[in-house]
Amino acid sequence: MTIDLPNPHFTRHALIGALMLGLSTAQADAATSTIGRTWPIAEPDAMAEIEARVARAPDMAAQFGPRSTWSAMRAATLAPARATRVRTLVPFYTVEEEIRLPDGRLLYPKGFTFNPLDYVSLPQRLVIVHPRDLGWALAKARFTDFILLTAGDAIALSEKTGRPLFILEERVKERLGLTLAPVIVAQEGMKLVLTEYAPPLSMGRSARP
């Protein structure tokens, strides 16, 4: 007696086809059918949980007063720029205390001076403005730039504009030698370039950001 075996190549393709058809059918059935026992989801909805925690959070304004009185929200002040000018700065830093390795060897002595830009880079620019010039800053700033305010409520203005805004800290002002605003700080090589802008400022002026 002779038995005709199916073509192995055909059989393999047939099995794969049947398997894919079965998966498709199972998916279709799963969309319309319930198989086995079901239980309600025990975990709370994530968004509902977040909203509940926010509602239970203490009122910061009631405890510490309005944000305008918070020392952490107090920005460093700058005078308004009267003329457009460009100046450069090498942000040298002097080590105030000696720095030693874990084994006690001296790495940098006290008084050692170096340029941080020799080791790190500033990937974004700093756009520093008075609140009245915020519209100009929003038009000039690139997506990666940081906008720093010399006054005002940065949190409220961030919510209003939809753009993260920050206050100008006193240490940043001193570190960069800032005196006037609006000013854009950018790195060029091993130095910083500070471009100060004189009024009138407009979103349509020809100067490139």
PDB file of C-alpha atoms in Angstrom:
ATOM      1  CA  MET A   1       0.000   0.000   0.000  1.00  0.00           C
ATOM      2  CA  THR A   2       1.279   3.423  -0.862  1.00  0.00           C
ATOM      3  CA  ILE A   3       0.596   6.465   1.370  1.00  0.00           C
ATOM      4  CA  ASP A   4       0.984   9.883  -0.188  1.00  0.00           C
ATOM      5  CA  LEU A   5       2.482  12.224   2.439  1.00  0.00           C
ATOM      6  CA  PRO A   6       1.673  15.905   2.079  1.00  0.00           C
ATOM      7  CA  ASN A   7       4.310  18.232   0.802  1.00  0.00           C
ATOM      8  CA  PRO A   8       6.284  19.300   3.934  1.00  0.00           C
ATOM      9  CA  HIS A   9       6.737  22.802   2.538  1.00  0.00           C
ATOM     10  CA  PHE A  10       3.007  23.117   1.893  1.00  0.00           C
ATOM     11  CA  THR A  11       2.181  21.716   5.323  1.00  0.00           C
ATOM     12  CA  ARG A  12       4.387  24.237   7.094  1.00  0.00           C
ATOM     13  CA  HIS A  13       2.731  27.166   5.287  1.00  0.00           C
ATOM     14  CA  ALA A  14      -0.694  25.715   5.950  1.00  0.00           C
ATOM     15  CA  LEU A  15       0.036  25.441   9.672  1.00  0.00           C
ATOM     16  CA  ILE A  16       1.332  29.006   9.815  1.00  0.00           C
ATOM     17  CA  GLY A  17      -1.738  30.224   7.963  1.00  0.00           C
ATOM     18  CA  ALA A  18      -4.041  28.338  10.309  1.00  0.00           C
ATOM     19  CA  LEU A  19      -2.215  29.732  13.333  1.00  0.00           C
ATOM     20  CA  MET A  20      -2.486  33.320  12.078  1.00  0.00           C
ATOM     21  CA  LEU A  21      -6.151  32.780  11.293  1.00  0.00           C
ATOM     22  CA  GLY A  22      -6.693  31.424  14.786  1.00  0.00           C
ATOM     23  CA  LEU A  23      -4.990  34.411  16.382  1.00  0.00           C
ATOM     24  CA  SER A  24      -7.064  36.819  14.301  1.00  0.00           C
ATOM     25  CA  THR A  25     -10.237  34.997  15.247  1.00  0.00           C
ATOM     26  CA  ALA A  26      -9.250  35.003  18.921  1.00  0.00           C
ATOM     27  CA  GLN A  27      -8.588  38.728  18.818  1.00  0.00           C
ATOM     28  CA  ALA A  28     -11.941  39.352  17.176  1.00  0.00           C
ATOM     29  CA  ASP A  29     -13.677  37.175  19.749  1.00  0.00           C
ATOM     30  CA  ALA A  30     -11.834  38.897  22.593  1.00  0.00           C
ATOM     31  CA  ALA A  31     -13.161  42.242  21.410  1.00  0.00           C
ATOM     32  CA  THR A  32     -16.750  41.048  21.628  1.00  0.00           C
ATOM     33  CA  SER A  33     -16.752  38.173  24.138  1.00  0.00           C
ATOM     34  CA  THR A  34     -15.904  37.506  27.770  1.00  0.00           C
ATOM     35  CA  ILE A  35     -14.155  34.223  28.540  1.00  0.00           C
ATOM     36  CA  GLY A  36     -13.905  33.040  32.126  1.00  0.00           C
ATOM     37  CA  ARG A  37     -14.502  34.919  35.346  1.00  0.00           C
ATOM     38  CA  THR A  38     -13.901  38.659  35.635  1.00  0.00           C
ATOM     39  CA  TRP A  39     -13.208  40.948  38.579  1.00  0.00           C
ATOM     40  CA  PRO A  40     -13.388  44.746  38.913  1.00  0.00           C
ATOM     41  CA  ILE A  41     -10.108  46.674  38.826  1.00  0.00           C
ATOM     42  CA  ALA A  42      -8.965  47.167  42.416  1.00  0.00           C
ATOM     43  CA  GLU A  43      -6.332  49.850  41.781  1.00  0.00           C
ATOM     44  CA  PRO A  44      -7.589  53.458  41.854  1.00  0.00           C
ATOM     45  CA  ASP A  45      -7.427  55.518  38.694  1.00  0.00           C
ATOM     46  CA  ALA A  46      -4.000  57.222  38.530  1.00  0.00           C
ATOM     47  CA  MET A  47      -5.369  60.642  37.573  1.00  0.00           C
ATOM     48  CA  ALA A  48      -8.044  60.457  40.264  1.00  0.00           C
ATOM     49  CA  GLU A  49      -5.365  59.576  42.823  1.00  0.00           C
ATOM     50  CA  ILE A  50      -3.213  62.551  41.769  1.00  0.00           C
ATOM     51  CA  GLU A  51      -6.188  64.925  41.941  1.00  0.00           C
ATOM     52  CA  ALA A  52      -7.102  63.600  45.389  1.00  0.00           C
ATOM     53  CA  ARG A  53      -3.571  64.128  46.708  1.00  0.00           C
ATOM     54  CA  VAL A  54      -3.451  67.656  45.306  1.00  0.00           C
ATOM     55  CA  ALA A  55      -6.764  68.403  47.006  1.00  0.00           C
ATOM     56  CA  ARG A  56      -5.349  67.141  50.330  1.00  0.00           C
ATOM     57  CA  ALA A  57      -2.099  69.109  49.979  1.00  0.00           C
ATOM     58  CA  PRO A  58      -1.745  72.024  52.408  1.00  0.00           C
ATOM     59  CA  ASP A  59      -2.416  75.520  51.115  1.00  0.00           C
ATOM     60  CA  MET A  60       1.090  76.988  50.751  1.00  0.00           C
ATOM     61  CA  ALA A  61      -0.237  80.530  50.449  1.00  0.00           C
ATOM     62  CA  ALA A  62      -2.052  80.153  53.773  1.00  0.00           C
ATOM     63  CA  GLN A  63       1.130  78.957  55.494  1.00  0.00           C
ATOM     64  CA  PHE A  64       3.735  81.201  53.907  1.00  0.00           C
ATOM     65  CA  GLY A  65       1.755  84.064  52.429  1.00  0.00           C
ATOM     66  CA  PRO A  66       1.621  85.127  48.767  1.00  0.00           C
ATOM     67  CA  ARG A  67       4.469  84.044  46.481  1.00  0.00           C
ATOM     68  CA  SER A  68       5.540  87.662  46.042  1.00  0.00           C
ATOM     69  CA  THR A  69       6.839  87.602  49.632  1.00  0.00           C
ATOM     70  CA  TRP A  70       8.823  84.363  49.327  1.00  0.00           C
ATOM     71  CA  SER A  71      12.576  84.894  49.418  1.00  0.00           C
ATOM     72  CA  ALA A  72      13.014  81.993  46.968  1.00  0.00           C
ATOM     73  CA  MET A  73      10.898  83.900  44.424  1.00  0.00           C
ATOM     74  CA  ARG A  74      12.798  87.162  44.772  1.00  0.00           C
ATOM     75  CA  ALA A  75      14.683  87.880  41.558  1.00  0.00           C
ATOM     76  CA  ALA A  76      17.916  89.816  41.183  1.00  0.00           C
ATOM     77  CA  THR A  77      17.332  93.222  39.643  1.00  0.00           C
ATOM     78  CA  LEU A  78      19.024  94.700  36.580  1.00  0.00           C
ATOM     79  CA  ALA A  79      18.929  98.192  35.133  1.00  0.00           C
ATOM     80  CA  PRO A  80      17.303  98.673  31.715  1.00  0.00           C
ATOM     81  CA  ALA A  81      19.704  98.682  28.777  1.00  0.00           C
ATOM     82  CA  ARG A  82      20.005 102.071  27.063  1.00  0.00           C
ATOM     83  CA  ALA A  83      22.130 101.014  24.126  1.00  0.00           C
ATOM     84  CA  THR A  84      22.668  97.845  22.131  1.00  0.00           C
ATOM     85  CA  ARG A  85      26.122  96.416  22.730  1.00  0.00           C
ATOM     86  CA  VAL A  86      28.003  93.126  22.716  1.00  0.00           C
ATOM     87  CA  ARG A  87      30.623  92.184  25.274  1.00  0.00           C
ATOM     88  CA  THR A  88      32.458  88.991  26.145  1.00  0.00           C
ATOM     89  CA  LEU A  89      33.235  87.300  29.424  1.00  0.00           C
ATOM     90  CA  VAL A  90      35.542  84.470  30.420  1.00  0.00           C
ATOM     91  CA  PRO A  91      33.815  82.998  33.503  1.00  0.00           C
ATOM     92  CA  PHE A  92      36.933  82.181  35.479  1.00  0.00           C
ATOM     93  CA  TYR A  93      36.305  80.446  38.788  1.00  0.00           C
ATOM     94  CA  THR A  94      38.639  80.391  41.782  1.00  0.00           C
ATOM     95  CA  VAL A  95      38.575  77.430  44.160  1.00  0.00           C
ATOM     96  CA  GLU A  96      37.850  78.719  47.653  1.00  0.00           C
ATOM     97  CA  GLU A  97      39.008  75.577  49.466  1.00  0.00           C
ATOM     98  CA  GLU A  98      41.518  72.924  48.506  1.00  0.00           C
ATOM     99  CA  ILE A  99      40.075  69.827  46.883  1.00  0.00           C
ATOM    100  CA  ARG A 100      41.568  66.437  47.700  1.00  0.00           C
ATOM    101  CA  LEU A 101      41.043  62.956  46.340  1.00  0.00           C
ATOM    102  CA  PRO A 102      39.611  60.235  48.610  1.00  0.00           C
ATOM    103  CA  ASP A 103      43.135  58.977  49.306  1.00  0.00           C
ATOM    104  CA  GLY A 104      44.178  62.417  50.560  1.00  0.00           C
ATOM    105  CA  ARG A 105      46.206  63.548  47.562  1.00  0.00           C
ATOM    106  CA  LEU A 106      45.783  67.208  46.641  1.00  0.00           C
ATOM    107  CA  LEU A 107      43.828  67.680  43.403  1.00  0.00           C
ATOM    108  CA  TYR A 108      43.359  71.467  43.336  1.00  0.00           C
ATOM    109  CA  PRO A 109      44.926  73.879  45.827  1.00  0.00           C
ATOM    110  CA  LYS A 110      42.994  76.727  47.359  1.00  0.00           C
ATOM    111  CA  GLY A 111      43.102  79.715  45.005  1.00  0.00           C
ATOM    112  CA  PHE A 112      43.363  77.600  41.839  1.00  0.00           C
ATOM    113  CA  THR A 113      41.668  79.469  38.973  1.00  0.00           C
ATOM    114  CA  PHE A 114      40.214  77.851  35.865  1.00  0.00           C
ATOM    115  CA  ASN A 115      37.673  78.403  33.100  1.00  0.00           C
ATOM    116  CA  PRO A 116      34.719  75.980  33.487  1.00  0.00           C
ATOM    117  CA  LEU A 117      34.076  76.239  29.737  1.00  0.00           C
ATOM    118  CA  ASP A 118      37.269  74.250  29.221  1.00  0.00           C
ATOM    119  CA  TYR A 119      35.423  71.245  30.650  1.00  0.00           C
ATOM    120  CA  VAL A 120      31.706  71.806  30.078  1.00  0.00           C
ATOM    121  CA  SER A 121      29.558  73.582  27.527  1.00  0.00           C
ATOM    122  CA  LEU A 122      26.423  75.698  27.798  1.00  0.00           C
ATOM    123  CA  PRO A 123      23.975  73.921  25.469  1.00  0.00           C
ATOM    124  CA  GLN A 124      21.327  76.633  25.654  1.00  0.00           C
ATOM    125  CA  ARG A 125      21.286  80.408  25.781  1.00  0.00           C
ATOM    126  CA  LEU A 126      20.046  82.503  28.673  1.00  0.00           C
ATOM    127  CA  VAL A 127      17.490  85.146  27.693  1.00  0.00           C
ATOM    128  CA  ILE A 128      17.235  87.573  30.607  1.00  0.00           C
ATOM    129  CA  VAL A 129      14.511  90.222  30.557  1.00  0.00           C
ATOM    130  CA  HIS A 130      12.335  92.516  32.606  1.00  0.00           C
ATOM    131  CA  PRO A 131       8.723  91.240  32.744  1.00  0.00           C
ATOM    132  CA  ARG A 132       7.610  94.052  30.431  1.00  0.00           C
ATOM    133  CA  ASP A 133       9.864  92.607  27.715  1.00  0.00           C
ATOM    134  CA  LEU A 134       8.587  89.042  28.079  1.00  0.00           C
ATOM    135  CA  GLY A 135       6.757  89.136  24.735  1.00  0.00           C
ATOM    136  CA  TRP A 136      10.012  90.030  23.003  1.00  0.00           C
ATOM    137  CA  ALA A 137      11.823  87.236  24.841  1.00  0.00           C
ATOM    138  CA  LEU A 138       9.208  84.655  23.862  1.00  0.00           C
ATOM    139  CA  ALA A 139       9.640  85.651  20.216  1.00  0.00           C
ATOM    140  CA  LYS A 140      13.442  85.610  20.374  1.00  0.00           C
ATOM    141  CA  ALA A 141      14.018  82.513  22.486  1.00  0.00           C
ATOM    142  CA  ARG A 142      14.712  79.186  20.887  1.00  0.00           C
ATOM    143  CA  PHE A 143      12.998  76.058  22.170  1.00  0.00           C
ATOM    144  CA  THR A 144      16.018  75.080  24.279  1.00  0.00           C
ATOM    145  CA  ASP A 145      16.748  78.556  25.692  1.00  0.00           C
ATOM    146  CA  PHE A 146      16.117  79.474  29.323  1.00  0.00           C
ATOM    147  CA  ILE A 147      14.136  82.675  29.934  1.00  0.00           C
ATOM    148  CA  LEU A 148      15.006  84.388  33.226  1.00  0.00           C
ATOM    149  CA  LEU A 149      12.998  87.258  34.720  1.00  0.00           C
ATOM    150  CA  THR A 150      14.387  90.130  36.761  1.00  0.00           C
ATOM    151  CA  ALA A 151      11.078  90.583  38.614  1.00  0.00           C
ATOM    152  CA  GLY A 152       7.501  89.329  38.722  1.00  0.00           C
ATOM    153  CA  ASP A 153       5.860  85.998  39.454  1.00  0.00           C
ATOM    154  CA  ALA A 154       7.612  83.476  37.215  1.00  0.00           C
ATOM    155  CA  ILE A 155       5.160  80.707  38.127  1.00  0.00           C
ATOM    156  CA  ALA A 156       2.062  82.716  37.206  1.00  0.00           C
ATOM    157  CA  LEU A 157       3.636  83.963  33.980  1.00  0.00           C
ATOM    158  CA  SER A 158       4.690  80.407  33.080  1.00  0.00           C
ATOM    159  CA  GLU A 159       1.110  79.250  33.470  1.00  0.00           C
ATOM    160  CA  LYS A 160      -0.133  82.183  31.407  1.00  0.00           C
ATOM    161  CA  THR A 161       2.334  81.798  28.535  1.00  0.00           C
ATOM    162  CA  GLY A 162       2.715  78.019  28.546  1.00  0.00           C
ATOM    163  CA  ARG A 163       6.512  78.376  28.549  1.00  0.00           C
ATOM    164  CA  PRO A 164       8.794  77.508  31.502  1.00  0.00           C
ATOM    165  CA  LEU A 165      10.141  80.714  33.030  1.00  0.00           C
ATOM    166  CA  PHE A 166      12.688  81.210  35.799  1.00  0.00           C
ATOM    167  CA  ILE A 167      13.842  83.980  38.104  1.00  0.00           C
ATOM    168  CA  LEU A 168      17.287  85.499  37.808  1.00  0.00           C
ATOM    169  CA  GLU A 169      19.160  84.452  40.932  1.00  0.00           C
ATOM    170  CA  GLU A 170      21.638  86.799  42.566  1.00  0.00           C
ATOM    171  CA  ARG A 171      24.467  84.285  42.254  1.00  0.00           C
ATOM    172  CA  VAL A 172      23.850  83.941  38.488  1.00  0.00           C
ATOM    173  CA  LYS A 173      23.838  87.717  38.147  1.00  0.00           C
ATOM    174  CA  GLU A 174      27.174  87.981  39.945  1.00  0.00           C
ATOM    175  CA  ARG A 175      28.696  84.956  38.227  1.00  0.00           C
ATOM    176  CA  LEU A 176      27.939  86.325  34.750  1.00  0.00           C
ATOM    177  CA  GLY A 177      28.653  89.952  35.586  1.00  0.00           C
ATOM    178  CA  LEU A 178      25.164  91.032  34.533  1.00  0.00           C
ATOM    179  CA  THR A 179      24.219  94.682  34.936  1.00  0.00           C
ATOM    180  CA  LEU A 180      21.613  95.407  32.242  1.00  0.00           C
ATOM    181  CA  ALA A 181      18.630  93.712  30.617  1.00  0.00           C
ATOM    182  CA  PRO A 182      17.355  92.576  28.182  1.00  0.00           C
ATOM    183  CA  VAL A 183      20.475  90.507  27.548  1.00  0.00           C
ATOM    184  CA  ILE A 184      21.112  87.194  25.809  1.00  0.00           C
ATOM    185  CA  VAL A 185      24.015  85.098  27.069  1.00  0.00           C
ATOM    186  CA  ALA A 186      25.502  82.510  24.710  1.00  0.00           C
ATOM    187  CA  GLN A 187      28.709  80.490  24.615  1.00  0.00           C
ATOM    188  CA  GLU A 188      31.204  80.947  21.815  1.00  0.00           C
ATOM    189  CA  GLY A 189      34.256  78.790  22.194  1.00  0.00           C
ATOM    190  CA  MET A 190      35.832  79.268  25.608  1.00  0.00           C
ATOM    191  CA  LYS A 191      34.000  82.517  26.391  1.00  0.00           C
ATOM    192  CA  LEU A 192      30.481  83.856  26.908  1.00  0.00           C
ATOM    193  CA  VAL A 193      29.001  86.516  24.644  1.00  0.00           C
ATOM    194  CA  LEU A 194      26.546  88.916  26.275  1.00  0.00           C
ATOM    195  CA  THR A 195      24.332  90.850  23.859  1.00  0.00           C
ATOM    196  CA  GLU A 196      22.379  93.671  25.477  1.00  0.00           C
ATOM    197  CA  TYR A 197      19.377  95.121  23.644  1.00  0.00           C
ATOM    198  CA  ALA A 198      18.181  98.703  23.832  1.00  0.00           C
ATOM    199  CA  PRO A 199      14.532  99.745  23.534  1.00  0.00           C
ATOM    200  CA  PRO A 200      12.282  99.949  21.693  1.00  0.00           C
ATOM    201  CA  LEU A 201      11.897  96.191  21.587  1.00  0.00           C
ATOM    202  CA  SER A 202       9.451  94.568  19.229  1.00  0.00           C
ATOM    203  CA  MET A 203       8.771  91.024  18.131  1.00  0.00           C
ATOM    204  CA  GLY A 204       9.286  92.088  14.527  1.00  0.00           C
ATOM    205  CA  ARG A 205      12.718  93.669  14.771  1.00  0.00           C
ATOM    206  CA  SER A 206      15.313  92.387  12.350  1.00  0.00           C
ATOM    207  CA  ALA A 207      17.940  91.310  14.903  1.00  0.00           C
ATOM    208  CA  ARG A 208      18.410  87.564  14.885  1.00  0.00           C
ATOM    209  CA  PRO A 209      17.931  85.658  18.176  1.00  0.00           C
TER     210      PRO A 209
END
